[in-house]
XYZ file of C-alpha atoms in Angstrom:
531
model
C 0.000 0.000 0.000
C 1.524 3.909 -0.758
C 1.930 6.402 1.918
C 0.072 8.512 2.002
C 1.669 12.343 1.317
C 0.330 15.385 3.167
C -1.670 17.417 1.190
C 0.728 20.312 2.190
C 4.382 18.352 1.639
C 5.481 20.802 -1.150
C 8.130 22.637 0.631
C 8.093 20.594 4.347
C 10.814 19.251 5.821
C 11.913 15.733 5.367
C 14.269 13.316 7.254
C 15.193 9.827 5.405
C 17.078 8.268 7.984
C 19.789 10.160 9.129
C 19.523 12.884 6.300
C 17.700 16.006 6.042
C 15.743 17.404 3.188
C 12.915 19.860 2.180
C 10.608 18.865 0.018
C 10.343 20.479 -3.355
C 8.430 18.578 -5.955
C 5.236 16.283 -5.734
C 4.474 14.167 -8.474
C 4.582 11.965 -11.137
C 7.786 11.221 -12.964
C 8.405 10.246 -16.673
C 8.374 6.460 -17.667
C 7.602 5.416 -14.125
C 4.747 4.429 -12.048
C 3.086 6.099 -8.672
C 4.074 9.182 -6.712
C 8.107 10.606 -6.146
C 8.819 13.533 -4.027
C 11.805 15.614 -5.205
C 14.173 16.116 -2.249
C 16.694 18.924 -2.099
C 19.320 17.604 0.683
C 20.987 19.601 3.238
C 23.874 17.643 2.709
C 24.799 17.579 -1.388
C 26.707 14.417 -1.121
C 23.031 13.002 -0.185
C 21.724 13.561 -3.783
C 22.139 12.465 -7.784
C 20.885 15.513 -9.727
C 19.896 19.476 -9.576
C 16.526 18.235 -9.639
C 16.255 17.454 -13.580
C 15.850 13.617 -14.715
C 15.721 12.780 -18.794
C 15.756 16.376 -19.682
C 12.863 17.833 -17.905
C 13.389 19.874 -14.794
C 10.982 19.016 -11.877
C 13.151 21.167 -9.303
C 16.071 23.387 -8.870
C 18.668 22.942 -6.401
C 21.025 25.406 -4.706
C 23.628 22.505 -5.743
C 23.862 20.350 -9.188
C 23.946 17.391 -7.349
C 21.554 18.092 -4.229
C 18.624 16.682 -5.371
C 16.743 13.256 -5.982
C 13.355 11.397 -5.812
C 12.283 9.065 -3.120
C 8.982 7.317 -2.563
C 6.358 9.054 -0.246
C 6.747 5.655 2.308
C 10.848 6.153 2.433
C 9.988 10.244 4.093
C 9.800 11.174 7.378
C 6.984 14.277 7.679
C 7.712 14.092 11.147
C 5.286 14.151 14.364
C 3.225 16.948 16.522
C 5.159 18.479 19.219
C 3.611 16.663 21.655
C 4.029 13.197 20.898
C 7.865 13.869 20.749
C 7.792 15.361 24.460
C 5.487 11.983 25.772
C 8.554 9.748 23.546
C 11.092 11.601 24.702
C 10.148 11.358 28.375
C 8.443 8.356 28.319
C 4.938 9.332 28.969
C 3.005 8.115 26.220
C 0.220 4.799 26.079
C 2.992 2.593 25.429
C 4.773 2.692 28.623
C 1.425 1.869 31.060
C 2.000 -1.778 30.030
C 3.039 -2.487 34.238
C -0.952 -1.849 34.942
C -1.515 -5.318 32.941
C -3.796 -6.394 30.466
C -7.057 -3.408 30.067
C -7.490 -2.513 32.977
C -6.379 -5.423 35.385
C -3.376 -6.630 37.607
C -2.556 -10.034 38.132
C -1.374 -11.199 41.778
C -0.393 -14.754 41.402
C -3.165 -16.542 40.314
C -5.292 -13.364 41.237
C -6.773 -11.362 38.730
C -8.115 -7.898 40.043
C -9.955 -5.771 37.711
C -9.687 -1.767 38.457
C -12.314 0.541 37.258
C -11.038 3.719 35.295
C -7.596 2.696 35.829
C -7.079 4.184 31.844
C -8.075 7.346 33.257
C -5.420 7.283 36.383
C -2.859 6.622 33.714
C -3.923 9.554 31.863
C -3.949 11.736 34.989
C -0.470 10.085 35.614
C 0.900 11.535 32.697
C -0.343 14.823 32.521
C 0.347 15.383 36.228
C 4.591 14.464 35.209
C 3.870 16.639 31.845
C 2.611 19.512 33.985
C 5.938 19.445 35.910
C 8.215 19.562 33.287
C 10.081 22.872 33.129
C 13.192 22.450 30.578
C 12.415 19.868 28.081
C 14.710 19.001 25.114
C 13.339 17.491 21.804
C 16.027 17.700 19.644
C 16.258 15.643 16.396
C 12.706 14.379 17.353
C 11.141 15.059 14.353
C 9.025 17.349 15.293
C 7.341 18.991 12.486
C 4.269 20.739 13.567
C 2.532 22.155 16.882
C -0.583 19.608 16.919
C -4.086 20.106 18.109
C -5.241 23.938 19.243
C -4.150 24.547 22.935
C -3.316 21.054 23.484
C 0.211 22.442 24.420
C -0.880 24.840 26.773
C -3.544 22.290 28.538
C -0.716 19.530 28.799
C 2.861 21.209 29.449
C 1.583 24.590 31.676
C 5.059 24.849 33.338
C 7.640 24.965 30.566
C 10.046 27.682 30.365
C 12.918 26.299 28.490
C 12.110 24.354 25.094
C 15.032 23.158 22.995
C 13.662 21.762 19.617
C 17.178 21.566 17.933
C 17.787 19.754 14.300
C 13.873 18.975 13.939
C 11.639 18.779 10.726
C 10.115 22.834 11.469
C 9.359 24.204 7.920
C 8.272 27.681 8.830
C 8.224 30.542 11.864
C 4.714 30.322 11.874
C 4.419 26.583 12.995
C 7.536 27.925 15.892
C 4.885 30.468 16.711
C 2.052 28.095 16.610
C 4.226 25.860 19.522
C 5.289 29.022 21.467
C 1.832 30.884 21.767
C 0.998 28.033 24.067
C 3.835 28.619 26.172
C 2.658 31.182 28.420
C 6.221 31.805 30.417
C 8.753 30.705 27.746
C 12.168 32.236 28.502
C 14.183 30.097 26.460
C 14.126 28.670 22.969
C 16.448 26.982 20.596
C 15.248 26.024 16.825
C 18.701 25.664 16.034
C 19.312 23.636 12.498
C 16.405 23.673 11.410
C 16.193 25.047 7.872
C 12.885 26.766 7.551
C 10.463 29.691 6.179
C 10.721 33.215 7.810
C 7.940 36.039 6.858
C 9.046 38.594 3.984
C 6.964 41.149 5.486
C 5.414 42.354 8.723
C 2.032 40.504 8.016
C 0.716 40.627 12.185
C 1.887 41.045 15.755
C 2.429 38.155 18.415
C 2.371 37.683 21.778
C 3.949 34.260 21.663
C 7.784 35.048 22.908
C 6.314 38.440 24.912
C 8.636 37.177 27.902
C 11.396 35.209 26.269
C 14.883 35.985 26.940
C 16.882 33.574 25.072
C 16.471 32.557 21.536
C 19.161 30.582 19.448
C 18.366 30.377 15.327
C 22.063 29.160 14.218
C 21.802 27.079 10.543
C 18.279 28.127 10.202
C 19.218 29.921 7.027
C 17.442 33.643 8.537
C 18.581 37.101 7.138
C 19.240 40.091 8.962
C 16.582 41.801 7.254
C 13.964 38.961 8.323
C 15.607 38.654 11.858
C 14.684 42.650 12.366
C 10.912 41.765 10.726
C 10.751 38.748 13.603
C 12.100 41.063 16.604
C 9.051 42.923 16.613
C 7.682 40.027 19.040
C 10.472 39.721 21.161
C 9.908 42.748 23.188
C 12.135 41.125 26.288
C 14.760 39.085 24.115
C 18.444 39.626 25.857
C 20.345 36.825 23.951
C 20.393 36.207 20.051
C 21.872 33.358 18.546
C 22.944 33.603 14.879
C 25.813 31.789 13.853
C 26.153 29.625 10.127
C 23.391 31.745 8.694
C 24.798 33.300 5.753
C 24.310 37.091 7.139
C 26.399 39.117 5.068
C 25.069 42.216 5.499
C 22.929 44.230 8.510
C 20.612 46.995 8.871
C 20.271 49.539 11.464
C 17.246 47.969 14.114
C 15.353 50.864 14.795
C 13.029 50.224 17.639
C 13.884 46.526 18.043
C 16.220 44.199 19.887
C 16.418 47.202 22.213
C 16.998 45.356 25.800
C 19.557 42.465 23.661
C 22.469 42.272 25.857
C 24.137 39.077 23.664
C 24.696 38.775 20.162
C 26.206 35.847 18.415
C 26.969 36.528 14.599
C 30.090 33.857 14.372
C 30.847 32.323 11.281
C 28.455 34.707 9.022
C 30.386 36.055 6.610
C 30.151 39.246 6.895
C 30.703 42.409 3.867
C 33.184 44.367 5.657
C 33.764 45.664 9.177
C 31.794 48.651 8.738
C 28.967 46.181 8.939
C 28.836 46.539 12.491
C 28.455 50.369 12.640
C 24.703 49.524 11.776
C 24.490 48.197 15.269
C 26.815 49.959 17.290
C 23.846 52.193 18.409
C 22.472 48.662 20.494
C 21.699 50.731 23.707
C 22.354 47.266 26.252
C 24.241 45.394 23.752
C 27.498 43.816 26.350
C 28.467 40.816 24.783
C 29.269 40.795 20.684
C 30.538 37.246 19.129
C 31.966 38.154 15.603
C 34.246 34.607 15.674
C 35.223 33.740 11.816
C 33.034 36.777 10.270
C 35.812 37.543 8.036
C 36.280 41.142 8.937
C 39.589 42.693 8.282
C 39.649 46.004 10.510
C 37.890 47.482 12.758
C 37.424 51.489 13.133
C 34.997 54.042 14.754
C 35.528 57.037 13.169
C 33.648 59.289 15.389
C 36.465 59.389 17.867
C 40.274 60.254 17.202
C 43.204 59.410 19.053
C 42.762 59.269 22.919
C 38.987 59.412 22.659
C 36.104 56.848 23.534
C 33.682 56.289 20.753
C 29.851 56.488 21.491
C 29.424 53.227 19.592
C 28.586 50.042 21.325
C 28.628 51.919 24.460
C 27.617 48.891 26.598
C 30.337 46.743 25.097
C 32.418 44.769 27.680
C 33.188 41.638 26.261
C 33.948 40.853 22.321
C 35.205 38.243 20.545
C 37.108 38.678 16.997
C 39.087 35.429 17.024
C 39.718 33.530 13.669
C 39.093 36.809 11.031
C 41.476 38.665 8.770
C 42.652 41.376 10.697
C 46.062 41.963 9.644
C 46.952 45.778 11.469
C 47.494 46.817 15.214
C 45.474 50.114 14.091
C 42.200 47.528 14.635
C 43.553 46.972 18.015
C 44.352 50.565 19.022
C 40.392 51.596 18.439
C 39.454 48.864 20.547
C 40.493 51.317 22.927
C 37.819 53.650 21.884
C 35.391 51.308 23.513
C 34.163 52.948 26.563
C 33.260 49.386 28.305
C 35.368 47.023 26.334
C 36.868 44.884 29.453
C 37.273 41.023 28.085
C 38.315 40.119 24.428
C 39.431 37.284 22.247
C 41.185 37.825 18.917
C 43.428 34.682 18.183
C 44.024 33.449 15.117
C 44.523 36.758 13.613
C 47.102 37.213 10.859
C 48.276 40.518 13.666
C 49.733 38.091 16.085
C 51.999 36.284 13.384
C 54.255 39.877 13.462
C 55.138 39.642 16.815
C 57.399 36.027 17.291
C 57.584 36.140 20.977
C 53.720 35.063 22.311
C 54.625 36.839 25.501
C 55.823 40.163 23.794
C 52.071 39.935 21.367
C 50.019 39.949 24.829
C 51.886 42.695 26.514
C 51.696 45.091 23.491
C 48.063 44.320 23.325
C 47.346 45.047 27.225
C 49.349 47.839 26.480
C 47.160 49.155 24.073
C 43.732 48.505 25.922
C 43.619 50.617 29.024
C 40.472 49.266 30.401
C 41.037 45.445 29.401
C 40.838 42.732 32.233
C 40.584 39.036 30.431
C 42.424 38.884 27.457
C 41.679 35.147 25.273
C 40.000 34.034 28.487
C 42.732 34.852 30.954
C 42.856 37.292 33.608
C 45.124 40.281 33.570
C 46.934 40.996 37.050
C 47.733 44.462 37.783
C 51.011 44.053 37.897
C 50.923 42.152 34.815
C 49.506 45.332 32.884
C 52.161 47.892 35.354
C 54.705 45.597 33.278
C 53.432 45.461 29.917
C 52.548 49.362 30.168
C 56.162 49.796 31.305
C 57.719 48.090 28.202
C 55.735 49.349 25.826
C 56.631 53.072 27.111
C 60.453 51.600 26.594
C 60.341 49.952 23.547
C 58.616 52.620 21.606
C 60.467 55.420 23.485
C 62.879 55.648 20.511
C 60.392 56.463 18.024
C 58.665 58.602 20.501
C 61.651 61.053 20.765
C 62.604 60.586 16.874
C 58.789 61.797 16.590
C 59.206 64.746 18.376
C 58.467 63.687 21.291
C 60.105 65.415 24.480
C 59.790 65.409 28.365
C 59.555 68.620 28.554
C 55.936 69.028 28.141
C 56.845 72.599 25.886
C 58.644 70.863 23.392
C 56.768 67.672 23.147
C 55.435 67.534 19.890
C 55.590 64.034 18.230
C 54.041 63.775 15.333
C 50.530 62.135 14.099
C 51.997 59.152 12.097
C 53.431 58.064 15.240
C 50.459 59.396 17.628
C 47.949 57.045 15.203
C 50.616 53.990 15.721
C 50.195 54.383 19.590
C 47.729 56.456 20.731
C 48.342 55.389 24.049
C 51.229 56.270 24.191
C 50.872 60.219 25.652
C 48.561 58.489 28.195
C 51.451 55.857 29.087
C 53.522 59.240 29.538
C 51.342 60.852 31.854
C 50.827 57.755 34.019
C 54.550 56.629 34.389
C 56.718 59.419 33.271
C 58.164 60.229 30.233
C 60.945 58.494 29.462
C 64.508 60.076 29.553
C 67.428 59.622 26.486
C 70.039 58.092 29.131
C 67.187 55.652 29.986
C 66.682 54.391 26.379
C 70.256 54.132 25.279
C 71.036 50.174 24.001
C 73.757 48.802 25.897
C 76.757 47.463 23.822
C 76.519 43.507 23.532
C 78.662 41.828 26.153
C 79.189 37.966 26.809
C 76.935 35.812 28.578
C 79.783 35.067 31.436
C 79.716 39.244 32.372
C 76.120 39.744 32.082
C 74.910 36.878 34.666
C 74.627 37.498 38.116
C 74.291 34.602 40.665
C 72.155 36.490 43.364
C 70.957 34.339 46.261
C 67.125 35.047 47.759
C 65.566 35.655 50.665
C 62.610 36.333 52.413
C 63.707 37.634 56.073
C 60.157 37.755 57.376
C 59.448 34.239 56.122
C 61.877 32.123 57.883
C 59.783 28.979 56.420
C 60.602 30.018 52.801
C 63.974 28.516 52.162
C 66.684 30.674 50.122
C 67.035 30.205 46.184
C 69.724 31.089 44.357
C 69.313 32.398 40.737
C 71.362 33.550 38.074
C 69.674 36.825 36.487
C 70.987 39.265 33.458
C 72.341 42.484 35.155
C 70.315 44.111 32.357
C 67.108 42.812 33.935
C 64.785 45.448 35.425
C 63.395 45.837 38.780
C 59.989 45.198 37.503
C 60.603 41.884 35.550
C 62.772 40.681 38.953
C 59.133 41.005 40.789
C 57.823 38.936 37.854
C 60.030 36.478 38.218
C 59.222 36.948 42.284
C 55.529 36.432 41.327
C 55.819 33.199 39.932
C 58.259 32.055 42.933
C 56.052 33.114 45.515
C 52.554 33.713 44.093
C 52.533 37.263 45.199
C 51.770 40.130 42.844
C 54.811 41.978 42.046
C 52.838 45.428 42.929
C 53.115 44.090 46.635
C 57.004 43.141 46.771
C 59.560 44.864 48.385
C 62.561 44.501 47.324
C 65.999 45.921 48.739
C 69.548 43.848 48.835
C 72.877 43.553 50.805
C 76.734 43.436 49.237
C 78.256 40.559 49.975
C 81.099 43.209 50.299
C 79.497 45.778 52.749
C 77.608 43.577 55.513
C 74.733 45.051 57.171
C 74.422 47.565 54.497
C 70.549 47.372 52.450
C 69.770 48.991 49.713
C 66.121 49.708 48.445
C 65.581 48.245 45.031
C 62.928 51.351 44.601
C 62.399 51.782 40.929
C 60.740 48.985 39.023
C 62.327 50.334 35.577
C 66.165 50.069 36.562
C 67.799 47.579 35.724
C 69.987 45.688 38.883
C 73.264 46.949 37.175
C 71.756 50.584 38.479
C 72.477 49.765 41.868
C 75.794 47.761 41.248
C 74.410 44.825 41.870
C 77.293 41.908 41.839
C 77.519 38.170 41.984
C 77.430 37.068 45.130
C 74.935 39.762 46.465
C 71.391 38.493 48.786
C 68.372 40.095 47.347
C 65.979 40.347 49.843
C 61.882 39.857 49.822
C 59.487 41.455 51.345
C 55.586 41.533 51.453
C-alpha cells in the first residue's frame, strides 16, 4: 500500500534516515509508475541531480547534485510536538504496560480488575507533563505544533524548550508551539532550515517574555531577523551563527533590551557592517568569531577618545578573522566598556614572534582590558606590559618629536595614530629620559649573569634560592620572576639587597624600571623579599 503524502508536503521538511531534506516537488515522474517527491538535501553528497531527470526539470537545487526522488513511504513528515515530548520522556500509552492487560493486575493466580484505571494513567501523565520545566526534543522530528491549545492544557510549566535539528518548515508553525507557552524564557530552533515572513504581516504575543532565543543554521537574514524582533519585546540573547548574514541593517526600535549577540561564522561584507548596530543601547556581549572582517574602526572618535558606539560593550570576541593591522587593536580602545576580548588566530599576532611580547603590546594598548583570550590580567601584569611598551617605543617617541619637557613635546601624528596610548602611558609613568633608552653594547653571557641568592627575612619557612639573572634585567621583571616564585603580585614586593662586600648595608631596590646593574648589583649579592 503507498503512503500517504500530506496534502501540504510541497516545501516541508523531510528526514530519510539520518539525512535532512525539504521537500520540493510532488508528483509523477516520466516512464515510471506512482508518486516521487523531489528532495533537495541539506547535505549535497546526499543527492544524484539538480533536480532534472531525462531532460525535464521538476526542481532546482542550490547545488547540481543536491537533489533526488524518493517514494512518499521512504519520508519522514515528522510528528506533533507533543508526541515527541510523551517519547522523549516516556509518557506516552505505550509505557502503562506495568498496569496489565485493560485494565487489570494479576497477583499470582489473582486477577483484580480496576475501574477507570485508563483514566489514572492519563492523569499520571499529565500530572509528570505539567511538571516539566526544561524539556529538550532535539532531532525528534518534530514537524508541527498539533491540536489547538493542546500544548498549553498539557505542558503549563515549561520555560525552556530546545527543539534543535527537527523537521520545522516555517516561523509560523515555531509560533504556533510558542503561543501556548505562556512563560517561555528560552528557545532553541537551532538547524532547522525553515520559512521566515518577507513582510510584517501581524503582531504576536507568543515570545512576549522570552529571553533567550538561538536560530544558528536556520538559514534567517538580517533583514527577516529585524521583521521577527518585533515580538520579542524582552529578548536579551540572540543566537545567529552559520546563517549566511552578510550584510545588517540599522534595528530601529527593536532588539532594544539584547544584551548578547552571536553573529560567528556569518560572513560578513566588511567591518563597517557593524556600525549599523553599534547604536544597540544594552548590547554587552558581541561574538563576531570567523566573520571575516579585516579592521575594525569608529571614526567618530580620534586618538585618545572613547567612541559612542557600542557603548555597553564589555566583552567581544574577533578570534579567527582577517585582521592583519594593530590600528584595529588601538580603536578597541575607543570602547568605553570594552573589558574582556578574544582575537586569536589573527594574521596581527603572526608579526610579533615572541607570544609573551604579542600579549603585553596588546594590554598595552587597551587601558580598560581585564581578560584577554579568556585569561585574567593581574595588575602588575599590565604595570609591566605598560612599562615596556613606554620603553620599547620610546625611541620612536623622541625621533617623533616627542620630548619630556611638556613645551617641546610635539611628536608627530603618524606616530600618535601607531600608539595612541602612548601620551597616556607618559602621563601615568613618566616620560621616558634619552640616558634611559640608550642600548647597551653587547657583552658575553659570562659578564652579564649574576648569581644572586634570595631571601625572604620575614618568612623564615621560605627557604633561600639562588638564581642567576641578566644584570640588564629590570626591577619590575625581577618582581615577575618573584611572582611566579612566591605567588605574590609583584605590585606588593619589596625589594631591597645587601653586598656581599658591605655587611649590614641594604639597599632599596625602589624603581621597578632600573635595571639591577643601576644599583651595582654583583655576583654574590642576597636580594631580599618582602611583602
Amino acid at each position: 500500500m503507498a503512503a500517504e503524502v500530506p496534502p501540504d508536503a510541497l516545501g516541508r521538511r523531510v528526514a530519510c534516515g539520518t539525512d535532512y531534506g525539504t521537500v520540493r516537488y510532488v508528483g509523477s515522474v516520466s516512464r515510471t509508475a506512482g508518486i516521487w517527491l523531489g528532495v533537495e538535501w541539506d547535505d549535497p553528497q546526499r543527492g544524484k541531480h539538480d533536480g532534472s531527470y531525462e531532460g525535464t526539470q521538476y526542481f532546482k537545487c542550490r547545488h547540481p547534485k543536491g537533489g533526488s526522488f524518493i517514494r512518499p513511504n521512504k519520508a519522514n513528515f515528522g510528528v506533533d510536538f507533543l508526541t515527541a515530548v510523551k517519547d522523549r520522556y516516556g509518557l506516552n500509552d505505550k509505557q502503562d504496560v506495568q498496569y496489565g492487560t485493560g485494565n487489570t493486575l494479576v497477583f499470582g493466580k489473582k486477577t483484580v480488575e480496576f475501574v477507570g484505571m485508563d483514566s489514572v494513567a492519563e492523569q499520571q501523565r499529565q500530572v509528570q507533563l505539567n511538571r516539566l520545566v526544561d524539556i529538550s526534543v532535539r532531532e525528534c522530528a518534530v514537524s508541527h505544533a498539533g491540536q489547538e491549545e493542546e500544548i498549553s492544557r498539557t505542558c503549563a510549566n515549561m520555560r525552556h524548550i530546545n527543539l534543535s535539528k527537527n523537521l520545522i518548515s516555517s516561523w509560523e508553525i515555531v509560533i504556533a508551539i510558542a503561543s501556548q507557552v505562556q512563560n517561555l524564557e528560552t528557545l532553541n530552533v537551532s538547524e532547522n532550515k525553515m520559512r521566515f515572513p518577507s513582510t510584517s504581516t501581524f503582531s504576536s504575543s507568543a515570545f512576549s517574555n522570552l529571553k533567550i532565543l538561538a536560530l544558528n543554521q536556520t538559514e534567517i537574514t538580517w533583514t527577516e531577523v529585524l521583521l521577527c524582533a518585533q515580538g520579542w519585546p524582552v529578548l536579551e540573547e540572540l543566537y545567529l551563527s552559520s546563517n549566511n548574514i552578510t550584510v545588517l541593517e540599522r534595528p530601529d526600535n527593536v532588539l532594544q533590551t539584547l544584551k548578547l549577540l552571536d553573529l560567528s561564522d556569518n560572513q560578513l561584507l566588511d567591518g563597517n557592517q557593524l556600525h549599523l548596530i553599534a547604536q544597540l543601547p544594552r548590547l554587552e556581549q558581541l561574538i563576531l568569531r570567523n566573520t571575516g572582517i579585516s579592521s575594525i574602526h569608529f571614526p567618530d572618535a580620534g586618538f585618545g577618545c572613547k567612541t559612542k558606539m557600542f557603548p555597553s560593550l564589555k566583552r567581544l570576541a574577533i578570534n579567527d578573522n582577517k585582521i592583519s593591522q594593530w590600528s584595529s587593536i588601538n580603536e578597541l580602545d575607543k570602547l568605553p566598556s570594552l573589558r574582556a576580548l578574544q582575537c586569536n588566530n589573527n594574521p596581527f599576532m603572526d608579526t610579533e614572534k615572541n607570544p609573551e611580547t604579542l600579549i603585553q603590546l596588546i594590554i598595552a594598548k587597551i587601558s580598560q582590558l581585564e581578560v584577554l583570550n579568556n585569561c585574567e590580567i593581574l595588575p602588575a601584569e599590565r604595570r609591566g606590559a605598560e612599562l615596556d611598551y613606554r620603553k620599547i617605543f620610546g625611541k620612536d617617541w623622541l625621533e617623533a618629536g616627542g620630548h619630556w619637557n611638556p613645551e617641546k613635546n610635539k611628536p608627530s601624528e603618524e606616530f600618535l595614530a601607531a600608539h595612541p596610548r602612548y601620551p597616556a602611558l607618559c602621563l601615568k609613568y613618566g616620560a621616558p629620559e634619552e640616558g634611559e633608552l640608550k642600548r647597551q653594547q653587547p657583552v658575553t653571557l659570562k659578564n652579564q649573569l649574576l648569581t644572586l641568592t634570595i631571601k625572604c627575612p620575614e618568612k623564615p619557612e621560605q627557604k633561600p634560592v639562588e638564581k642567576k639573572l641578566p644584570e640588564s634585567m629590570t626591577i619590575q621583571k625581577v618582581k615577575g620572576l618573584l611572582y611566579r616564585l612566591f605567588k605574590i603580585p609583584g605590585s606588593e614586593l619589596k625589594l631591597s639587597y645587601e653586598s656581599s662586600k658591605l655587611e649590614g648595608k641594604e639597599v632599596e631596590l625602589d624603581n621597578d624600571l632600573k635595571p639591577l646593574q643601576f644599583y651595582s648589583i654583583e655576583s654574590g649579592d642576597c636580594v631580599l623579599v618582602r611583602w
